């Protein structure tokens, strides 16, 4: 008995895949059974007790139910509760039809056995989405068409010596003596064609990019303002370059970007925790229905159970530095350099202030001046997707931390707060060399003190790409390649410098991941993430402006 209890979790975990195979097998059974001729003796016995119209109807319904089970197998694999219920109904309806087709009791026994096997596993199909929301992929429709064509070939082969072998199809469909197998196959073929056209026309289109003037933007703001599981980078939803899926309640959204065949969700859904998994499944199904490559970027460790549930492969891409603010102090040997820079800047007259969103438009010209000067000295230009860019409308969404020196703003950082104050972070971070050296250390110290005063639990320094990857003989290949780049590709990106800057604050390092249906998809996804963030190849190739030569003095 204890063995059976221990076996139960494994059985429920395997139930969706097994149920899909069972439904597919029963569907094929019904299609092929309808294509084969009936046993003469059994059929004569049936004719003596059942009217002809019931026999004809049983053949037609049996073929349609077979096609239905083939299609429902897709929903069972996706753990749809409605697919389980529809499969049970189809099996229980199709089982007695086997007796009315020609006393085919073997089919009836198989269908009833399948229903009995699937009945105890209702809880293995927890998804509550309607069947009409099931995005059947083109590949699945092609597979169903091949199965149906195979059933038709069986019918043709079975009846190749019949008298109507040379009769045109249109005549066979109206002839009272037409073989029931051919009629059932033709009706199923028409049904599949109708279903395929409906799915092609009814499949949801790719959601458009939601911009500032879109009414959905207001919904995004409302969800961010009260989300119980938002993270600092969830505020990238307000950048205006994302597409969105909303839950049925309208209280949760998933944001994603599209580049080529890649559909890349940025972090997990934002909003209600109980709607996250359903929204992730919808995202994957919608991508599959459009023959796209789905992926989820910037996942934390607590997100992994959901993506494992979806059958995704996972790869670590770096580590994020998080500094708990309870009891924060600038004292300590590891923070000595930052402490000295902070004191020197303060003694020189630097002043810190956090400007609320309502006050940002008044200082926008100064922020624009600093941003333009900063961009002129850095490669790549403005970013997007995984990083914010300097767009006045976007900057005005958030509080802005500024550093003033001699009355002028010389550095600023836009802040990413979250509703429950579990953490906050910074997005844009720009400065000019018009004041004390290492002014950004001064800004960070003041910002951490401000976070403590505002009641935030932690400060998120953001991710150090490729940090923490292992170069061991048995480590995944992508981890080993990533570790090699981290150690030897400083000319490509300042991997170690980013890690070193964050590490001097003595934070906690947490892993961050990317997930995709197949392991070999992940390098393609990461390449597309880089191109989405940089604005394409043109953005990657952009280099800082060269400083112009000083003009000669006028005579």
XYZ file of C-alpha atoms in Angstrom:
555
model
C 0.000 0.000 0.000
C 2.845 2.389 0.828
C 4.401 1.598 -2.550
C 1.174 2.671 -4.264
C 1.125 5.937 -2.280
C 4.712 6.641 -3.314
C 3.837 5.828 -6.918
C 0.882 8.242 -7.018
C 2.866 11.495 -7.605
C 4.778 9.902 -10.481
C 1.542 8.608 -12.008
C -0.069 12.052 -11.887
C 3.047 13.639 -13.365
C 2.981 11.219 -16.296
C -0.811 11.321 -16.708
C -1.018 14.215 -19.249
C 1.408 12.598 -21.680
C -0.068 9.121 -21.216
C -3.626 10.464 -21.568
C -2.666 12.217 -24.800
C -1.307 8.950 -26.207
C -4.421 7.051 -25.078
C -6.757 9.619 -26.675
C -4.696 9.632 -29.853
C -4.750 5.831 -30.000
C -8.511 5.676 -29.419
C -9.066 8.300 -32.102
C -7.020 6.332 -34.610
C -8.910 3.184 -33.593
C -12.271 4.808 -34.341
C -11.108 6.224 -37.679
C -9.650 2.934 -38.894
C -12.554 0.898 -37.516
C -14.987 3.002 -39.497
C -12.903 2.505 -42.632
C -12.907 -1.299 -42.424
C -15.855 -3.443 -43.580
C -18.065 -4.952 -40.903
C -18.121 -8.671 -40.085
C -20.950 -10.096 -42.306
C -22.447 -12.350 -39.628
C -22.418 -9.636 -36.972
C -23.827 -7.096 -39.376
C -26.743 -9.388 -40.316
C -27.532 -9.838 -36.611
C -27.444 -6.070 -36.155
C -29.747 -5.459 -39.130
C -32.327 -7.744 -37.530
C -32.528 -5.629 -34.369
C -31.527 -2.023 -35.293
C -32.942 0.398 -37.867
C -30.735 1.374 -40.802
C -30.682 5.064 -39.870
C -29.185 4.231 -36.448
C -26.448 2.153 -38.054
C -25.652 4.963 -40.513
C -25.620 7.563 -37.739
C -23.334 5.412 -35.578
C -20.752 5.208 -38.381
C -20.786 8.967 -38.936
C -20.616 9.858 -35.238
C -17.883 7.290 -34.626
C -15.668 8.839 -37.309
C -16.291 12.371 -35.986
C -15.568 11.308 -32.403
C -12.344 9.658 -33.586
C -11.244 12.922 -35.156
C -12.281 14.759 -31.979
C -10.109 12.497 -29.814
C -7.106 13.054 -32.085
C -7.463 16.825 -31.641
C -8.213 16.586 -27.900
C -4.908 14.764 -27.403
C -3.226 18.152 -27.898
C -5.275 19.658 -25.058
C -4.535 16.710 -22.774
C -0.817 17.154 -23.325
C -1.243 20.803 -22.311
C -3.060 19.754 -19.068
C -6.402 21.367 -19.947
C -9.187 20.316 -17.572
C -11.768 20.924 -20.306
C -9.869 18.574 -22.623
C -10.011 15.822 -19.978
C -13.783 16.288 -19.570
C -14.374 16.331 -23.338
C -12.238 13.201 -23.766
C -14.236 11.332 -21.121
C -17.508 12.312 -22.827
C -16.186 11.299 -26.249
C -15.026 7.887 -24.985
C -18.304 7.145 -23.190
C -20.380 8.200 -26.208
C -18.201 6.344 -28.725
C -18.149 3.085 -26.728
C -21.807 2.035 -27.352
C -21.578 3.216 -30.952
C -19.199 0.326 -31.599
C -22.056 -2.069 -30.970
C -24.364 -0.168 -33.307
C -21.801 -0.065 -36.122
C -21.639 -3.829 -36.435
C -21.457 -5.335 -32.938
C -17.756 -4.416 -32.763
C -17.542 -5.227 -29.069
C -13.723 -5.133 -29.124
C -13.767 -1.378 -29.819
C -16.353 -0.868 -27.092
C -14.187 -2.728 -24.574
C -11.072 -0.733 -25.491
C -12.875 2.620 -25.246
C -14.454 1.794 -21.897
C -11.104 0.606 -20.556
C -9.512 3.892 -21.655
C -12.248 5.855 -19.866
C -11.747 3.829 -16.685
C -7.967 4.408 -16.821
C -8.296 8.184 -17.308
C -11.118 8.770 -14.827
C -9.015 8.937 -11.602
C -6.588 11.519 -13.013
C -8.806 14.613 -13.160
C -6.438 16.561 -10.872
C -3.557 15.994 -13.307
C -5.247 18.524 -15.608
C -5.357 21.707 -13.492
C -5.593 24.307 -16.261
C -8.993 25.980 -16.378
C -8.796 27.553 -19.855
C -11.697 26.932 -22.230
C -11.267 24.559 -25.174
C -11.828 27.486 -27.521
C -8.608 29.014 -26.127
C -6.608 25.895 -27.067
C -4.147 26.985 -29.736
C -3.769 23.830 -31.851
C -0.473 24.081 -33.710
C -0.138 23.705 -37.499
C 2.016 20.629 -36.946
C -0.725 18.938 -34.947
C -3.288 19.673 -37.660
C -0.965 18.200 -40.292
C -0.548 15.088 -38.139
C -4.324 14.748 -37.797
C -4.693 15.129 -41.577
C -2.105 12.380 -42.143
C -3.948 10.048 -39.775
C -7.217 10.769 -41.526
C -5.620 10.184 -44.926
C -4.276 6.868 -43.624
C -7.780 5.847 -42.563
C -9.014 6.727 -46.050
C -6.306 4.593 -47.644
C -7.345 1.677 -45.437
C -10.923 2.133 -46.635
C -9.883 2.231 -50.287
C -7.700 -0.848 -49.859
C -10.460 -2.707 -48.016
C -13.024 -2.027 -50.710
C -10.839 -2.067 -53.822
C -12.759 -5.063 -55.234
C -16.231 -3.589 -54.577
C -18.651 -2.828 -57.426
C -18.423 0.926 -56.877
C -14.662 0.950 -57.225
C -14.916 3.013 -60.414
C -17.835 5.213 -59.329
C -17.003 8.941 -58.872
C -16.943 10.216 -55.303
C -19.884 12.608 -55.807
C -22.051 9.655 -56.917
C -20.980 7.546 -53.961
C -22.024 10.248 -51.511
C -25.669 10.173 -52.679
C -25.993 6.468 -53.413
C -27.999 4.564 -50.805
C -25.696 1.604 -51.195
C -22.512 3.605 -50.550
C -20.025 1.979 -48.240
C -20.437 3.457 -44.779
C -16.705 3.566 -44.286
C -16.176 5.912 -47.226
C -19.031 8.141 -46.110
C -17.724 8.337 -42.543
C -14.230 9.120 -43.782
C -15.489 11.891 -46.081
C -17.516 13.515 -43.282
C -14.490 13.402 -40.955
C -12.297 14.919 -43.674
C -14.747 17.796 -44.166
C -14.887 18.292 -40.378
C -11.090 18.438 -40.147
C -10.925 20.916 -43.001
C -13.540 23.097 -41.306
C -11.691 22.884 -37.989
C -8.379 23.744 -39.636
C -9.861 26.778 -41.369
C -11.476 27.898 -38.111
C -8.206 27.606 -36.212
C -6.338 29.414 -38.989
C -8.821 32.285 -38.991
C -9.649 32.153 -35.286
C -6.112 31.917 -33.865
C -5.292 35.076 -32.027
C -3.039 37.434 -33.944
C 0.326 38.460 -32.561
C -0.457 41.094 -29.906
C 0.664 44.541 -31.130
C 3.266 46.653 -29.371
C 1.515 48.686 -26.678
C 2.565 52.324 -26.718
C 1.858 55.477 -24.755
C -1.392 56.260 -26.597
C -2.772 52.721 -26.283
C -5.558 52.219 -23.694
C -3.860 48.979 -22.614
C -1.003 51.112 -21.263
C -3.309 52.337 -18.492
C -4.050 48.702 -17.574
C -0.336 48.004 -17.327
C 0.128 50.947 -14.944
C -2.782 49.807 -12.781
C -1.432 46.257 -12.494
C 2.073 47.480 -11.624
C 0.648 49.759 -8.932
C -0.886 46.854 -6.979
C 0.907 43.695 -8.155
C 1.736 41.240 -5.377
C 4.706 39.719 -7.205
C 6.232 42.588 -9.209
C 10.002 42.961 -9.368
C 11.998 46.094 -10.130
C 12.550 45.134 -13.770
C 8.781 44.700 -14.174
C 8.753 48.477 -14.707
C 10.230 47.864 -18.171
C 6.609 47.253 -19.158
C 6.278 51.065 -19.338
C 9.054 51.459 -21.916
C 6.609 51.261 -24.823
C 8.385 48.535 -26.839
C 6.609 45.447 -25.432
C 3.696 43.266 -26.434
C 1.309 42.037 -23.747
C -0.903 39.101 -22.865
C -3.485 39.755 -20.137
C -5.160 37.178 -17.905
C -8.900 36.560 -18.041
C -9.387 38.697 -14.921
C -7.322 41.542 -16.390
C -5.220 41.661 -13.210
C -2.060 40.005 -14.567
C 0.053 40.618 -17.652
C 2.987 38.998 -19.412
C 5.235 41.207 -21.531
C 7.293 39.938 -24.445
C 9.226 40.989 -27.519
C 9.335 39.477 -30.996
C 12.373 39.196 -33.236
C 12.181 36.860 -36.216
C 10.857 33.522 -34.978
C 11.705 34.275 -31.348
C 8.954 35.293 -28.924
C 10.771 36.235 -25.729
C 8.911 36.918 -22.490
C 10.764 39.294 -20.193
C 10.591 37.871 -16.660
C 7.520 35.997 -15.354
C 3.975 37.423 -15.452
C 3.218 40.432 -13.251
C 0.095 40.622 -11.107
C -1.715 37.823 -9.283
C 0.470 34.860 -8.368
C -2.353 32.356 -8.962
C -2.633 33.390 -12.637
C 1.028 33.128 -13.563
C 1.178 29.517 -14.785
C -1.964 29.817 -16.911
C -0.605 32.945 -18.590
C 2.728 31.248 -19.281
C 0.908 28.329 -20.925
C -1.140 30.715 -23.053
C 2.052 32.438 -24.154
C 3.634 29.146 -25.186
C 0.515 27.964 -27.020
C 0.109 31.258 -28.855
C 3.752 31.139 -29.942
C 3.350 27.526 -31.102
C 0.222 28.426 -33.053
C 2.274 31.038 -34.936
C 5.184 28.608 -35.496
C 7.348 30.796 -33.247
C 10.151 29.960 -30.822
C 8.960 30.829 -27.251
C 11.408 31.684 -24.468
C 11.404 33.358 -21.056
C 14.324 35.603 -20.111
C 15.517 36.857 -16.688
C 14.004 34.170 -14.456
C 14.834 33.827 -10.774
C 15.227 30.525 -8.941
C 11.665 30.666 -7.568
C 10.318 30.822 -11.136
C 11.851 27.514 -12.213
C 9.058 25.148 -11.028
C 6.630 26.815 -13.450
C 8.910 26.544 -16.484
C 9.856 22.965 -15.593
C 6.119 22.226 -15.464
C 5.935 23.525 -19.044
C 8.753 21.230 -20.179
C 11.268 24.030 -20.854
C 15.040 23.636 -20.768
C 16.910 26.022 -18.472
C 20.281 27.743 -18.683
C 21.926 30.035 -16.161
C 22.933 33.357 -17.744
C 24.433 35.241 -14.829
C 23.817 36.444 -11.309
C 21.931 39.385 -9.860
C 23.310 41.295 -6.864
C 20.776 42.035 -4.116
C 21.686 44.025 -0.999
C 19.381 43.595 2.030
C 18.773 47.044 3.540
C 17.783 46.030 7.049
C 20.624 47.186 9.251
C 22.529 48.626 6.261
C 25.638 50.611 7.118
C 28.406 52.106 5.011
C 30.992 50.883 7.513
C 33.212 47.906 6.787
C 36.441 47.217 4.934
C 34.768 46.067 1.695
C 32.885 49.361 1.438
C 35.869 51.496 2.374
C 36.490 52.949 -1.113
C 32.832 53.841 -1.591
C 32.743 55.406 1.885
C 35.769 57.600 1.170
C 34.371 58.683 -2.225
C 31.046 59.527 -0.577
C 32.691 61.665 2.081
C 34.945 63.447 -0.405
C 31.987 64.310 -2.669
C 29.887 65.462 0.279
C 32.748 67.634 1.610
C 33.158 69.148 -1.881
C 29.528 70.273 -1.871
C 27.641 67.482 -3.721
C 23.964 67.242 -2.763
C 21.543 64.355 -3.264
C 17.799 64.498 -3.910
C 15.052 62.160 -5.113
C 12.646 64.017 -7.378
C 9.136 62.474 -7.495
C 7.575 61.745 -10.905
C 5.513 64.923 -10.780
C 8.651 67.065 -10.506
C 10.637 65.343 -13.273
C 9.310 67.435 -16.231
C 10.783 70.585 -14.640
C 14.322 69.137 -14.665
C 13.990 67.267 -17.961
C 16.205 69.724 -19.962
C 19.074 69.184 -17.520
C 18.612 65.408 -17.595
C 18.563 65.497 -21.399
C 21.846 67.454 -21.462
C 23.540 64.900 -19.203
C 22.142 61.956 -21.152
C 23.324 63.349 -24.493
C 26.816 63.970 -23.145
C 26.966 60.499 -21.611
C 25.779 58.776 -24.796
C 28.394 60.613 -26.847
C 31.088 58.826 -24.832
C 29.592 55.323 -24.858
C 29.055 52.708 -27.551
C 25.734 51.321 -28.627
C 23.342 54.234 -28.203
C 20.016 53.930 -26.408
C 18.920 50.477 -25.298
C 15.542 48.771 -25.140
C 13.674 45.619 -24.129
C 15.831 44.468 -21.155
C 17.131 47.996 -20.421
C 15.484 51.386 -20.367
C 16.344 54.239 -22.703
C 16.213 57.985 -22.242
C 12.756 58.802 -23.533
C 11.197 61.784 -21.711
C 7.795 60.125 -21.424
C 9.375 56.976 -19.945
C 11.662 58.876 -17.561
C 8.670 60.820 -16.212
C 7.055 57.549 -15.073
C 9.510 57.158 -12.169
C 11.232 58.991 -9.321
C 14.658 60.282 -10.348
C 17.650 60.460 -8.014
C 19.858 63.460 -8.852
C 23.200 64.755 -7.641
C 23.746 68.522 -7.749
C 27.089 70.304 -7.623
C 27.349 74.072 -7.493
C 23.650 74.296 -8.322
C 23.745 72.109 -11.435
C 22.703 68.488 -11.875
C 25.775 66.427 -12.747
C 24.403 62.869 -12.301
C 21.052 61.126 -12.169
C 19.482 57.683 -11.949
C 15.886 56.681 -12.657
C 14.409 54.476 -9.930
C 12.337 51.321 -10.270
C 10.082 50.958 -7.201
C 7.594 48.153 -6.556
C 4.232 48.414 -4.814
C 5.017 46.126 -1.862
C 8.477 47.696 -1.263
C 10.199 44.316 -1.315
C 13.034 45.845 -3.365
C 13.896 48.759 -5.615
C 16.512 49.271 -8.292
C 17.852 51.771 -10.799
C 17.467 51.835 -14.549
C 19.211 54.698 -16.365
C 22.412 55.844 -14.648
C 24.193 58.783 -16.305
C 26.605 61.538 -15.333
C 29.031 64.172 -16.610
C 32.569 64.916 -15.450
C 31.783 68.315 -13.994
C 32.171 67.642 -10.298
C 33.969 65.453 -7.753
C 35.467 62.190 -8.932
C 33.606 58.909 -8.442
C 30.333 60.783 -8.126
C 28.365 57.602 -8.790
C 29.662 56.077 -5.541
C 28.255 59.114 -3.754
C 24.918 58.632 -5.543
C 24.752 54.940 -4.593
C 25.474 55.530 -0.919
C 22.841 58.257 -0.704
C 20.398 56.083 -2.642
C 20.846 53.162 -0.247
C 20.287 55.459 2.725
C 17.142 56.785 1.031
C 15.889 53.200 0.489
C 16.345 52.434 4.187
C 14.413 55.573 5.140
C 11.596 54.705 2.703
C 11.186 51.198 4.143
C 12.474 49.122 1.210
C 13.662 45.639 2.117
C 16.461 45.375 -0.452
C 18.266 47.098 -3.287
C 18.675 45.254 -6.598
C 21.962 46.150 -8.322
C 20.950 44.273 -11.467
C 22.585 41.363 -13.238
C 26.247 40.638 -13.849
C 26.102 38.724 -17.171
C 27.827 35.305 -17.276
C 28.784 35.633 -13.612
C 28.815 32.396 -11.612
C 28.940 30.001 -14.577
C 31.018 26.885 -13.973
C 33.822 25.668 -16.224
C 33.935 22.041 -15.094
C 34.318 18.918 -17.232
C 30.741 17.819 -16.546
C 29.166 21.287 -16.675
C 26.773 22.082 -19.576
C 28.517 23.248 -22.724
C 26.861 26.672 -22.625
C 27.995 27.181 -19.029
C 31.572 26.348 -19.994
C 31.497 28.692 -22.999
C 29.955 31.427 -20.845
C 32.633 31.013 -18.201
C 35.319 31.251 -20.890
C 33.816 34.501 -22.184
C 33.564 35.903 -18.653
C 37.260 35.277 -18.072
C 38.677 36.257 -21.465
C 36.289 38.584 -23.336
C 36.782 41.893 -21.525
C 37.323 43.631 -24.873
C 33.828 42.533 -25.922
C 32.090 43.509 -22.666
C 33.297 44.502 -19.213
C 32.019 41.297 -17.582
C 34.455 41.231 -14.669
C 34.283 44.974 -14.147
C 30.508 44.887 -13.746
C 30.768 42.062 -11.232
C 33.553 43.838 -9.328
C 31.606 47.120 -9.087
C 28.545 45.396 -7.650
C 30.540 43.096 -5.392
C 32.175 45.944 -3.471
C 28.819 46.572 -1.780
C 28.953 43.036 -0.353
C 25.563 41.919 -1.776
C 23.921 38.525 -1.967
C 24.324 36.906 -5.394
C 21.325 35.132 -6.852
C 21.275 33.132 -10.119
C 19.281 34.251 -13.127
C 18.126 32.003 -15.956
C 16.690 31.796 -19.457
C 14.246 29.049 -20.484
C 13.240 27.675 -23.883
C 11.525 24.479 -25.115
C 14.815 22.977 -26.324
C 18.390 23.437 -25.171
C 19.642 24.273 -28.654
C 17.096 27.130 -28.866
C 18.809 29.026 -26.063
C 21.843 30.423 -28.004
C 19.452 31.699 -30.685
C 17.240 33.258 -28.023
C 20.188 34.973 -26.329
C 21.332 36.383 -29.664
C 17.833 37.766 -30.281
C 17.709 39.227 -26.751
C 20.961 41.066 -27.491
C 19.598 42.418 -30.765
C 16.282 43.466 -29.186
C 18.154 45.246 -26.400
C 20.601 47.001 -28.729
C 18.096 47.927 -31.431
C 19.399 45.476 -34.044
C 22.756 45.185 -35.749
C 22.918 48.953 -36.295
C 22.719 49.518 -32.555
C 25.427 46.968 -31.836
C 27.763 48.584 -34.366
C 27.243 52.136 -33.101
C 30.357 53.648 -31.545
C 30.846 56.792 -29.438
C 31.505 60.060 -31.180
C 35.122 61.084 -31.409
C 36.025 64.200 -29.536
C 36.539 67.030 -32.007
C 39.918 68.748 -32.192
C 40.060 72.067 -30.281
C 39.483 75.074 -32.483
C 42.382 77.548 -32.857
C 42.003 80.840 -31.101
C 40.568 83.656 -33.152
C 43.074 86.386 -34.138
